[in-house]
Amino acid sequence: MAKACVLQSTLLPAYSPLHKLRNQNFTLSFPPLPVSRCRPGIHCSVSAGETTTRSVEEAPEISWGCEIDSLENATSLQNWLSDSGLPPQKMAIDRVDIGERGLVASQNLRKGEKLLFVPPSLVISADSEWTNPEAGEVMKRYDVPDWPLLATYLISEASLQKSSRWYNYISALPRQPYSLLYWTRTELDMYLEASQIRERAIERITNVVGTYEDLRSRIFSKHPHLFPKEVFNDETFKWSFGILFSRLVRLPSMDGRFALVPWADMLNHNCEVETFLDYDKSSKGVVFTTDRPYQPGEQVFISYGNKSNGELLLSYGFVPREGTNPSDSVELALSLRKNDKCYKEKLDALKKHGLSTPQCFPVRITGWPMELMAYAYLVVSPPDMGNNFEEMAKAASNKTSTKTDLKYPEIEEDALQFILDSCETSISKYSRFLKESGSMDLDITSPKQLNRKAFLKQLAVDLSTSERRILYRAQYILRRRLRDIRSGELKALRLFSGLRNFFK
């Protein structure tokens, strides 16, 4: 599970469905390698026939990579990196409590100490030399953007096995990652029915498969000798994109370029750590600076960014312990009411500002954004407030230049009640799943599938528990605010009645 920090990127293919993908990452270059013009044998256990007939209950098998907790392959990677120019390290790969594999301190580490120093020659980027140069030339001739280019590069190098310079690195990559990109549709529907992260996972899978189909129709089908379908197919693209989503890093000091950084991507995430990978110009290597001291044998962490538990599960396949992630949030879906007399006018206002119905907004343990409140105002606003629809939709889209809170006292109670109803509807879905989760998967007899299902279910239970906890907090805050509003109105009514009786 050890991954490098992944930051958001806008470097998405303009021609591909991948422009919709969220939380992206990546690149850098190293000296060219001597390569042979002939293509070595290719290896892959996923055939074109298998991708169309495989049971939806089974995750596909990839012939390269290793089990996610394999130390043998990781140790071989460390030895190869050392032989290839990686400086002596103050950390070593070991089994760890958080992340199966990770880097642990092999000596005392001080706070503020720079570590790693991975040279550019050991970094994979869109500029990397292809072992099969003809395939690389074709991809660049078509001006393929970095994401699909790197995904194709990984598959090409992986299929060449020991003929590729990156054999030791690819052998240490997980063969079957637990990121949601690698869950089946049945698993997503069964375990994540209550969470909005399910929709994002389905969208991501659809976009990855769509990007593969685009590459296949535009490039692969025209060069089948370079990109045979038994190697380059939707399943192997899910694997390669899964690797990119979970291990690609952005290096700010190299003009924001993105890269796969072997060895560094064995570092695991800690929600309390605030240190990231970057390129150090003085040492000419990729480094990170410790933000705390470490004792020998203690696992060393970096941050993957300020991500919610759902986002961490989506890309990395793990959920932090409940209450340990200060960046945690849950997406709450709000919708216009179909029976609203102004439904069309409100929907037009939303579409004008890039919004839809339903629309998701993040809710944190500390509250919710102004945009969510603006959307709620729009939903409950009566016809005589039609002149305000535009203002509300604009505020809900975060495109307004003024950041002051939008206030409509006359409909605030209705808006808060609408948000509360939406929260409680979502809470009921989480509660139903958590109640029913104990009886799931009892009909599975395969030990391998049973272990996988049990693990995925536990991830879903952990995510649902943490997201429901946030909604419970929002429910409490909303009920208190509504109580205060209503008690204030009652006091005002009593005062008015008292004054009226007095003057009578």
PDB file of N, CA and C in Angstrom, residues 195-204:
ATOM      1  N   SER A 195     -22.309   5.711  -0.140  1.00  0.00           N
ATOM      2  CA  SER A 195     -21.322   6.779  -0.288  1.00  0.00           C
ATOM      3  C   SER A 195     -21.308   7.339  -1.701  1.00  0.00           C
ATOM      4  N   GLN A 196     -21.161   8.675  -1.799  1.00  0.00           N
ATOM      5  CA  GLN A 196     -21.052   9.310  -3.107  1.00  0.00           C
ATOM      6  C   GLN A 196     -19.751   8.953  -3.806  1.00  0.00           C
ATOM      7  N   ILE A 197     -18.790   8.390  -3.080  1.00  0.00           N
ATOM      8  CA  ILE A 197     -17.521   8.022  -3.701  1.00  0.00           C
ATOM      9  C   ILE A 197     -17.729   6.902  -4.716  1.00  0.00           C
ATOM     10  N   ARG A 198     -18.829   6.159  -4.572  1.00  0.00           N
ATOM     11  CA  ARG A 198     -19.162   5.122  -5.544  1.00  0.00           C
ATOM     12  C   ARG A 198     -19.336   5.724  -6.931  1.00  0.00           C
ATOM     13  N   GLU A 199     -20.060   6.847  -7.031  1.00  0.00           N
ATOM     14  CA  GLU A 199     -20.279   7.478  -8.329  1.00  0.00           C
ATOM     15  C   GLU A 199     -18.964   7.964  -8.933  1.00  0.00           C
ATOM     16  N   ARG A 200     -18.084   8.474  -8.085  1.00  0.00           N
ATOM     17  CA  ARG A 200     -16.785   8.932  -8.597  1.00  0.00           C
ATOM     18  C   ARG A 200     -15.949   7.759  -9.083  1.00  0.00           C
ATOM     19  N   ALA A 201     -16.055   6.620  -8.405  1.00  0.00           N
ATOM     20  CA  ALA A 201     -15.310   5.433  -8.841  1.00  0.00           C
ATOM     21  C   ALA A 201     -15.831   4.935 -10.186  1.00  0.00           C
ATOM     22  N   ILE A 202     -17.152   4.893 -10.335  1.00  0.00           N
ATOM     23  CA  ILE A 202     -17.740   4.458 -11.605  1.00  0.00           C
ATOM     24  C   ILE A 202     -17.334   5.406 -12.726  1.00  0.00           C
ATOM     25  N   GLU A 203     -17.362   6.704 -12.444  1.00  0.00           N
ATOM     26  CA  GLU A 203     -16.954   7.697 -13.434  1.00  0.00           C
ATOM     27  C   GLU A 203     -15.491   7.505 -13.825  1.00  0.00           C
ATOM     28  N   ARG A 204     -14.649   7.253 -12.834  1.00  0.00           N
ATOM     29  CA  ARG A 204     -13.221   7.070 -13.120  1.00  0.00           C
ATOM     30  C   ARG A 204     -12.989   5.836 -13.969  1.00  0.00           C
TER      31      ARG A 204
END
